[in-house]
JSON list of C-alpha atoms in Angstrom, two decimals:
[
{"chain": "A", "resi": 1, "resn": "UNK", "atom": "CA", "xyz": [-22.95, 44.87, 53.08]},
{"chain": "A", "resi": 2, "resn": "UNK", "atom": "CA", "xyz": [-20.80, 43.52, 50.24]},
{"chain": "A", "resi": 3, "resn": "UNK", "atom": "CA", "xyz": [-18.45, 46.49, 50.54]},
{"chain": "A", "resi": 4, "resn": "UNK", "atom": "CA", "xyz": [-17.97, 45.68, 54.24]},
{"chain": "A", "resi": 5, "resn": "UNK", "atom": "CA", "xyz": [-17.19, 42.04, 53.44]},
{"chain": "A", "resi": 6, "resn": "UNK", "atom": "CA", "xyz": [-14.68, 43.13, 50.77]},
{"chain": "A", "resi": 7, "resn": "UNK", "atom": "CA", "xyz": [-13.11, 45.57, 53.19]},
{"chain": "A", "resi": 8, "resn": "UNK", "atom": "CA", "xyz": [-12.74, 42.96, 55.96]},
{"chain": "A", "resi": 9, "resn": "UNK", "atom": "CA", "xyz": [-11.81, 39.91, 53.83]},
{"chain": "A", "resi": 10, "resn": "UNK", "atom": "CA", "xyz": [-8.21, 40.99, 53.22]},
{"chain": "A", "resi": 11, "resn": "UNK", "atom": "CA", "xyz": [-7.27, 41.71, 56.84]},
{"chain": "A", "resi": 12, "resn": "UNK", "atom": "CA", "xyz": [-9.09, 38.59, 58.02]},
{"chain": "A", "resi": 13, "resn": "UNK", "atom": "CA", "xyz": [-7.29, 36.33, 55.55]},
{"chain": "A", "resi": 14, "resn": "UNK", "atom": "CA", "xyz": [-3.93, 37.94, 56.32]},
{"chain": "A", "resi": 15, "resn": "UNK", "atom": "CA", "xyz": [-4.46, 37.58, 60.08]},
{"chain": "A", "resi": 16, "resn": "UNK", "atom": "CA", "xyz": [-5.56, 33.94, 59.66]},
{"chain": "A", "resi": 17, "resn": "UNK", "atom": "CA", "xyz": [-2.48, 33.23, 57.54]},
{"chain": "A", "resi": 18, "resn": "UNK", "atom": "CA", "xyz": [-0.11, 34.80, 60.05]},
{"chain": "A", "resi": 19, "resn": "UNK", "atom": "CA", "xyz": [-1.66, 33.03, 63.03]},
{"chain": "A", "resi": 20, "resn": "UNK", "atom": "CA", "xyz": [-1.72, 29.75, 61.07]},
{"chain": "A", "resi": 21, "resn": "UNK", "atom": "CA", "xyz": [1.97, 30.18, 60.28]},
{"chain": "A", "resi": 22, "resn": "UNK", "atom": "CA", "xyz": [2.77, 30.73, 63.93]},
{"chain": "A", "resi": 23, "resn": "UNK", "atom": "CA", "xyz": [0.86, 27.68, 65.15]},
{"chain": "A", "resi": 24, "resn": "UNK", "atom": "CA", "xyz": [1.80, 25.30, 62.35]},
{"chain": "A", "resi": 25, "resn": "UNK", "atom": "CA", "xyz": [5.43, 26.40, 62.46]},
{"chain": "A", "resi": 26, "resn": "UNK", "atom": "CA", "xyz": [5.53, 25.67, 66.17]},
{"chain": "A", "resi": 27, "resn": "UNK", "atom": "CA", "xyz": [3.94, 22.24, 65.68]},
{"chain": "A", "resi": 28, "resn": "UNK", "atom": "CA", "xyz": [6.27, 21.38, 62.80]},
{"chain": "A", "resi": 29, "resn": "UNK", "atom": "CA", "xyz": [9.52, 22.71, 64.27]},
{"chain": "A", "resi": 30, "resn": "UNK", "atom": "CA", "xyz": [9.18, 21.87, 67.96]},
{"chain": "A", "resi": 31, "resn": "UNK", "atom": "CA", "xyz": [7.00, 18.77, 67.95]},
{"chain": "A", "resi": 32, "resn": "UNK", "atom": "CA", "xyz": [8.04, 17.32, 64.59]},
{"chain": "A", "resi": 33, "resn": "UNK", "atom": "CA", "xyz": [4.48, 16.49, 63.56]},
{"chain": "A", "resi": 34, "resn": "UNK", "atom": "CA", "xyz": [3.62, 16.13, 59.86]},
{"chain": "A", "resi": 35, "resn": "UNK", "atom": "CA", "xyz": [0.37, 18.19, 60.08]},
{"chain": "A", "resi": 36, "resn": "UNK", "atom": "CA", "xyz": [2.59, 21.14, 60.94]},
{"chain": "A", "resi": 37, "resn": "UNK", "atom": "CA", "xyz": [4.12, 21.05, 57.44]},
{"chain": "A", "resi": 38, "resn": "UNK", "atom": "CA", "xyz": [0.78, 20.91, 55.65]},
{"chain": "A", "resi": 39, "resn": "UNK", "atom": "CA", "xyz": [-0.55, 23.61, 57.98]},
{"chain": "A", "resi": 40, "resn": "UNK", "atom": "CA", "xyz": [2.42, 25.82, 57.14]},
{"chain": "A", "resi": 41, "resn": "UNK", "atom": "CA", "xyz": [1.78, 25.41, 53.42]},
{"chain": "A", "resi": 42, "resn": "UNK", "atom": "CA", "xyz": [-1.96, 26.12, 53.86]},
{"chain": "A", "resi": 43, "resn": "UNK", "atom": "CA", "xyz": [-1.18, 29.17, 56.00]},
{"chain": "A", "resi": 44, "resn": "UNK", "atom": "CA", "xyz": [1.17, 30.51, 53.33]},
{"chain": "A", "resi": 45, "resn": "UNK", "atom": "CA", "xyz": [-1.59, 30.13, 50.74]},
{"chain": "A", "resi": 46, "resn": "UNK", "atom": "CA", "xyz": [-4.15, 31.90, 52.96]},
{"chain": "A", "resi": 47, "resn": "UNK", "atom": "CA", "xyz": [-1.63, 34.66, 53.65]},
{"chain": "A", "resi": 48, "resn": "UNK", "atom": "CA", "xyz": [-1.02, 35.10, 49.92]},
{"chain": "A", "resi": 49, "resn": "UNK", "atom": "CA", "xyz": [-4.77, 35.38, 49.30]},
{"chain": "A", "resi": 50, "resn": "UNK", "atom": "CA", "xyz": [-4.99, 37.93, 52.12]},
{"chain": "A", "resi": 51, "resn": "UNK", "atom": "CA", "xyz": [-2.19, 40.00, 50.59]},
{"chain": "A", "resi": 52, "resn": "UNK", "atom": "CA", "xyz": [-3.95, 39.95, 47.21]},
{"chain": "A", "resi": 53, "resn": "UNK", "atom": "CA", "xyz": [-7.18, 41.09, 48.87]},
{"chain": "A", "resi": 54, "resn": "UNK", "atom": "CA", "xyz": [-5.36, 43.86, 50.71]},
{"chain": "A", "resi": 55, "resn": "UNK", "atom": "CA", "xyz": [-4.39, 45.63, 47.49]},
{"chain": "A", "resi": 56, "resn": "UNK", "atom": "CA", "xyz": [-5.82, 49.13, 47.22]},
{"chain": "A", "resi": 57, "resn": "UNK", "atom": "CA", "xyz": [-9.29, 49.32, 45.70]},
{"chain": "A", "resi": 58, "resn": "UNK", "atom": "CA", "xyz": [-9.83, 51.74, 42.80]},
{"chain": "A", "resi": 59, "resn": "UNK", "atom": "CA", "xyz": [-11.08, 55.11, 43.96]},
{"chain": "A", "resi": 60, "resn": "UNK", "atom": "CA", "xyz": [-13.46, 57.27, 41.96]},
{"chain": "A", "resi": 61, "resn": "UNK", "atom": "CA", "xyz": [-11.74, 60.18, 40.24]},
{"chain": "A", "resi": 62, "resn": "UNK", "atom": "CA", "xyz": [-12.17, 63.49, 42.02]},
{"chain": "A", "resi": 63, "resn": "UNK", "atom": "CA", "xyz": [-12.68, 66.66, 40.00]},
{"chain": "A", "resi": 64, "resn": "UNK", "atom": "CA", "xyz": [-9.70, 68.99, 40.05]},
{"chain": "A", "resi": 65, "resn": "UNK", "atom": "CA", "xyz": [-10.29, 72.23, 41.94]},
{"chain": "A", "resi": 66, "resn": "UNK", "atom": "CA", "xyz": [-10.12, 75.40, 39.93]},
{"chain": "A", "resi": 67, "resn": "UNK", "atom": "CA", "xyz": [-6.90, 77.32, 40.54]},
{"chain": "A", "resi": 68, "resn": "UNK", "atom": "CA", "xyz": [-7.15, 81.05, 41.22]},
{"chain": "A", "resi": 69, "resn": "UNK", "atom": "CA", "xyz": [-5.75, 83.43, 38.65]},
{"chain": "A", "resi": 70, "resn": "UNK", "atom": "CA", "xyz": [-2.20, 84.65, 39.45]},
{"chain": "A", "resi": 71, "resn": "UNK", "atom": "CA", "xyz": [-2.20, 88.11, 40.94]},
{"chain": "A", "resi": 72, "resn": "UNK", "atom": "CA", "xyz": [-0.19, 90.77, 39.22]},
{"chain": "A", "resi": 73, "resn": "UNK", "atom": "CA", "xyz": [1.34, 93.42, 41.45]},
{"chain": "A", "resi": 74, "resn": "UNK", "atom": "CA", "xyz": [3.64, 96.26, 40.63]},
{"chain": "A", "resi": 75, "resn": "UNK", "atom": "CA", "xyz": [7.00, 96.31, 42.45]},
{"chain": "A", "resi": 76, "resn": "UNK", "atom": "CA", "xyz": [7.41, 100.05, 42.01]},
{"chain": "A", "resi": 77, "resn": "UNK", "atom": "CA", "xyz": [4.76, 101.31, 39.62]},
{"chain": "A", "resi": 78, "resn": "UNK", "atom": "CA", "xyz": [6.08, 104.87, 39.67]},
{"chain": "A", "resi": 79, "resn": "UNK", "atom": "CA", "xyz": [9.71, 104.02, 38.84]},
{"chain": "A", "resi": 80, "resn": "UNK", "atom": "CA", "xyz": [9.04, 101.34, 36.22]},
{"chain": "A", "resi": 81, "resn": "UNK", "atom": "CA", "xyz": [6.11, 100.85, 33.96]},
{"chain": "A", "resi": 82, "resn": "UNK", "atom": "CA", "xyz": [6.31, 97.01, 34.16]},
{"chain": "A", "resi": 83, "resn": "UNK", "atom": "CA", "xyz": [4.04, 94.83, 36.30]},
{"chain": "A", "resi": 84, "resn": "UNK", "atom": "CA", "xyz": [5.33, 91.82, 38.31]},
{"chain": "A", "resi": 85, "resn": "UNK", "atom": "CA", "xyz": [3.66, 88.68, 39.47]},
{"chain": "A", "resi": 86, "resn": "UNK", "atom": "CA", "xyz": [3.71, 87.88, 43.17]},
{"chain": "A", "resi": 87, "resn": "UNK", "atom": "CA", "xyz": [6.49, 85.31, 42.74]},
{"chain": "A", "resi": 88, "resn": "UNK", "atom": "CA", "xyz": [8.70, 87.76, 40.85]},
{"chain": "A", "resi": 89, "resn": "UNK", "atom": "CA", "xyz": [8.20, 90.44, 43.48]},
{"chain": "A", "resi": 90, "resn": "UNK", "atom": "CA", "xyz": [9.05, 88.01, 46.30]},
{"chain": "A", "resi": 91, "resn": "UNK", "atom": "CA", "xyz": [12.13, 86.79, 44.40]},
{"chain": "A", "resi": 92, "resn": "UNK", "atom": "CA", "xyz": [13.38, 90.37, 44.01]},
{"chain": "A", "resi": 93, "resn": "UNK", "atom": "CA", "xyz": [12.81, 91.07, 47.72]},
{"chain": "A", "resi": 94, "resn": "UNK", "atom": "CA", "xyz": [14.71, 87.92, 48.74]},
{"chain": "A", "resi": 95, "resn": "UNK", "atom": "CA", "xyz": [17.59, 88.75, 46.38]},
{"chain": "A", "resi": 96, "resn": "UNK", "atom": "CA", "xyz": [17.83, 92.25, 47.87]},
{"chain": "A", "resi": 97, "resn": "UNK", "atom": "CA", "xyz": [17.89, 90.85, 51.43]},
{"chain": "A", "resi": 98, "resn": "UNK", "atom": "CA", "xyz": [20.53, 88.27, 50.47]},
{"chain": "A", "resi": 99, "resn": "UNK", "atom": "CA", "xyz": [22.78, 90.94, 48.96]},
{"chain": "A", "resi": 100, "resn": "UNK", "atom": "CA", "xyz": [22.61, 92.99, 52.19]},
{"chain": "A", "resi": 101, "resn": "UNK", "atom": "CA", "xyz": [23.85, 90.09, 54.38]},
{"chain": "A", "resi": 102, "resn": "UNK", "atom": "CA", "xyz": [27.55, 90.02, 55.28]},
{"chain": "A", "resi": 103, "resn": "UNK", "atom": "CA", "xyz": [29.67, 87.28, 53.74]},
{"chain": "A", "resi": 104, "resn": "UNK", "atom": "CA", "xyz": [30.17, 84.25, 56.02]},
{"chain": "A", "resi": 105, "resn": "UNK", "atom": "CA", "xyz": [33.77, 83.16, 56.60]},
{"chain": "A", "resi": 106, "resn": "UNK", "atom": "CA", "xyz": [34.20, 79.57, 57.81]},
{"chain": "A", "resi": 107, "resn": "UNK", "atom": "CA", "xyz": [37.07, 79.21, 60.31]},
{"chain": "A", "resi": 108, "resn": "UNK", "atom": "CA", "xyz": [37.83, 76.34, 62.66]},
{"chain": "A", "resi": 109, "resn": "UNK", "atom": "CA", "xyz": [38.56, 76.93, 66.32]},
{"chain": "A", "resi": 110, "resn": "UNK", "atom": "CA", "xyz": [42.27, 76.69, 67.15]},
{"chain": "A", "resi": 111, "resn": "UNK", "atom": "CA", "xyz": [43.44, 75.14, 63.86]},
{"chain": "A", "resi": 112, "resn": "UNK", "atom": "CA", "xyz": [47.00, 74.67, 65.14]},
{"chain": "A", "resi": 113, "resn": "UNK", "atom": "CA", "xyz": [45.66, 72.33, 67.85]},
{"chain": "A", "resi": 114, "resn": "UNK", "atom": "CA", "xyz": [43.66, 70.23, 65.42]},
{"chain": "A", "resi": 115, "resn": "UNK", "atom": "CA", "xyz": [46.54, 68.68, 63.52]},
{"chain": "A", "resi": 116, "resn": "UNK", "atom": "CA", "xyz": [46.11, 64.90, 63.48]},
{"chain": "A", "resi": 117, "resn": "UNK", "atom": "CA", "xyz": [48.91, 62.68, 64.67]},
{"chain": "A", "resi": 118, "resn": "UNK", "atom": "CA", "xyz": [50.82, 65.25, 66.71]},
{"chain": "A", "resi": 119, "resn": "UNK", "atom": "CA", "xyz": [49.05, 64.93, 70.03]},
{"chain": "A", "resi": 120, "resn": "UNK", "atom": "CA", "xyz": [49.50, 61.35, 71.29]},
{"chain": "A", "resi": 121, "resn": "UNK", "atom": "CA", "xyz": [52.76, 59.45, 71.59]},
{"chain": "A", "resi": 122, "resn": "UNK", "atom": "CA", "xyz": [52.79, 56.14, 69.74]},
{"chain": "A", "resi": 123, "resn": "UNK", "atom": "CA", "xyz": [54.02, 53.21, 71.78]},
{"chain": "A", "resi": 124, "resn": "UNK", "atom": "CA", "xyz": [53.89, 49.49, 71.26]},
{"chain": "A", "resi": 125, "resn": "UNK", "atom": "CA", "xyz": [50.92, 47.72, 72.81]},
{"chain": "A", "resi": 126, "resn": "UNK", "atom": "CA", "xyz": [51.65, 45.14, 75.49]},
{"chain": "A", "resi": 127, "resn": "UNK", "atom": "CA", "xyz": [49.39, 42.35, 76.72]},
{"chain": "A", "resi": 128, "resn": "UNK", "atom": "CA", "xyz": [47.42, 42.98, 79.89]},
{"chain": "A", "resi": 129, "resn": "UNK", "atom": "CA", "xyz": [46.64, 40.84, 82.93]},
{"chain": "A", "resi": 130, "resn": "UNK", "atom": "CA", "xyz": [43.95, 38.84, 81.10]},
{"chain": "A", "resi": 131, "resn": "UNK", "atom": "CA", "xyz": [46.67, 37.40, 78.85]},
{"chain": "A", "resi": 132, "resn": "UNK", "atom": "CA", "xyz": [48.40, 35.60, 81.75]},
{"chain": "A", "resi": 133, "resn": "UNK", "atom": "CA", "xyz": [46.23, 32.39, 81.79]},
{"chain": "A", "resi": 134, "resn": "UNK", "atom": "CA", "xyz": [46.76, 31.94, 78.06]},
{"chain": "A", "resi": 135, "resn": "UNK", "atom": "CA", "xyz": [50.48, 32.37, 78.41]},
{"chain": "A", "resi": 136, "resn": "UNK", "atom": "CA", "xyz": [50.60, 29.80, 81.26]},
{"chain": "A", "resi": 137, "resn": "UNK", "atom": "CA", "xyz": [48.63, 27.31, 79.14]},
{"chain": "A", "resi": 138, "resn": "UNK", "atom": "CA", "xyz": [50.98, 27.68, 76.19]},
{"chain": "A", "resi": 139, "resn": "UNK", "atom": "CA", "xyz": [54.01, 27.34, 78.45]},
{"chain": "A", "resi": 140, "resn": "UNK", "atom": "CA", "xyz": [52.64, 24.01, 79.69]},
{"chain": "A", "resi": 141, "resn": "UNK", "atom": "CA", "xyz": [52.00, 22.78, 76.15]},
{"chain": "A", "resi": 142, "resn": "UNK", "atom": "CA", "xyz": [55.50, 23.56, 74.94]},
{"chain": "A", "resi": 143, "resn": "UNK", "atom": "CA", "xyz": [57.53, 22.42, 78.02]},
{"chain": "A", "resi": 144, "resn": "UNK", "atom": "CA", "xyz": [59.08, 19.45, 76.27]}
]
């Protein structure tokens, strides 16, 4: 029963603090009532207590599982008298596969068409139709 109360006290206090902040903040900000300020302070305190209660509880230490012994396999027991672990054998297989792959050459598509600055003509920008009311207003201001 006490474990259930401890488990629910943190979320309950945090929820009460958040809801209290929402209500008291509304009362204080929109209605200008003084109880809204004291309610906001009380809600902040309840929320802080809820956050402290929400910290993780200590867990009992679990025993570590026993790891299996590493297997020793021979890559080619006839050719060499050495024995390899599984990781060494896999590493040798991957290195052999990697050496058989063709070399990758990185080339862009149509590199002569990808030169920046050579495609668009540069021309001076001119004001559009939306600039006309502003221009009329300034003309009226400076008519003198």
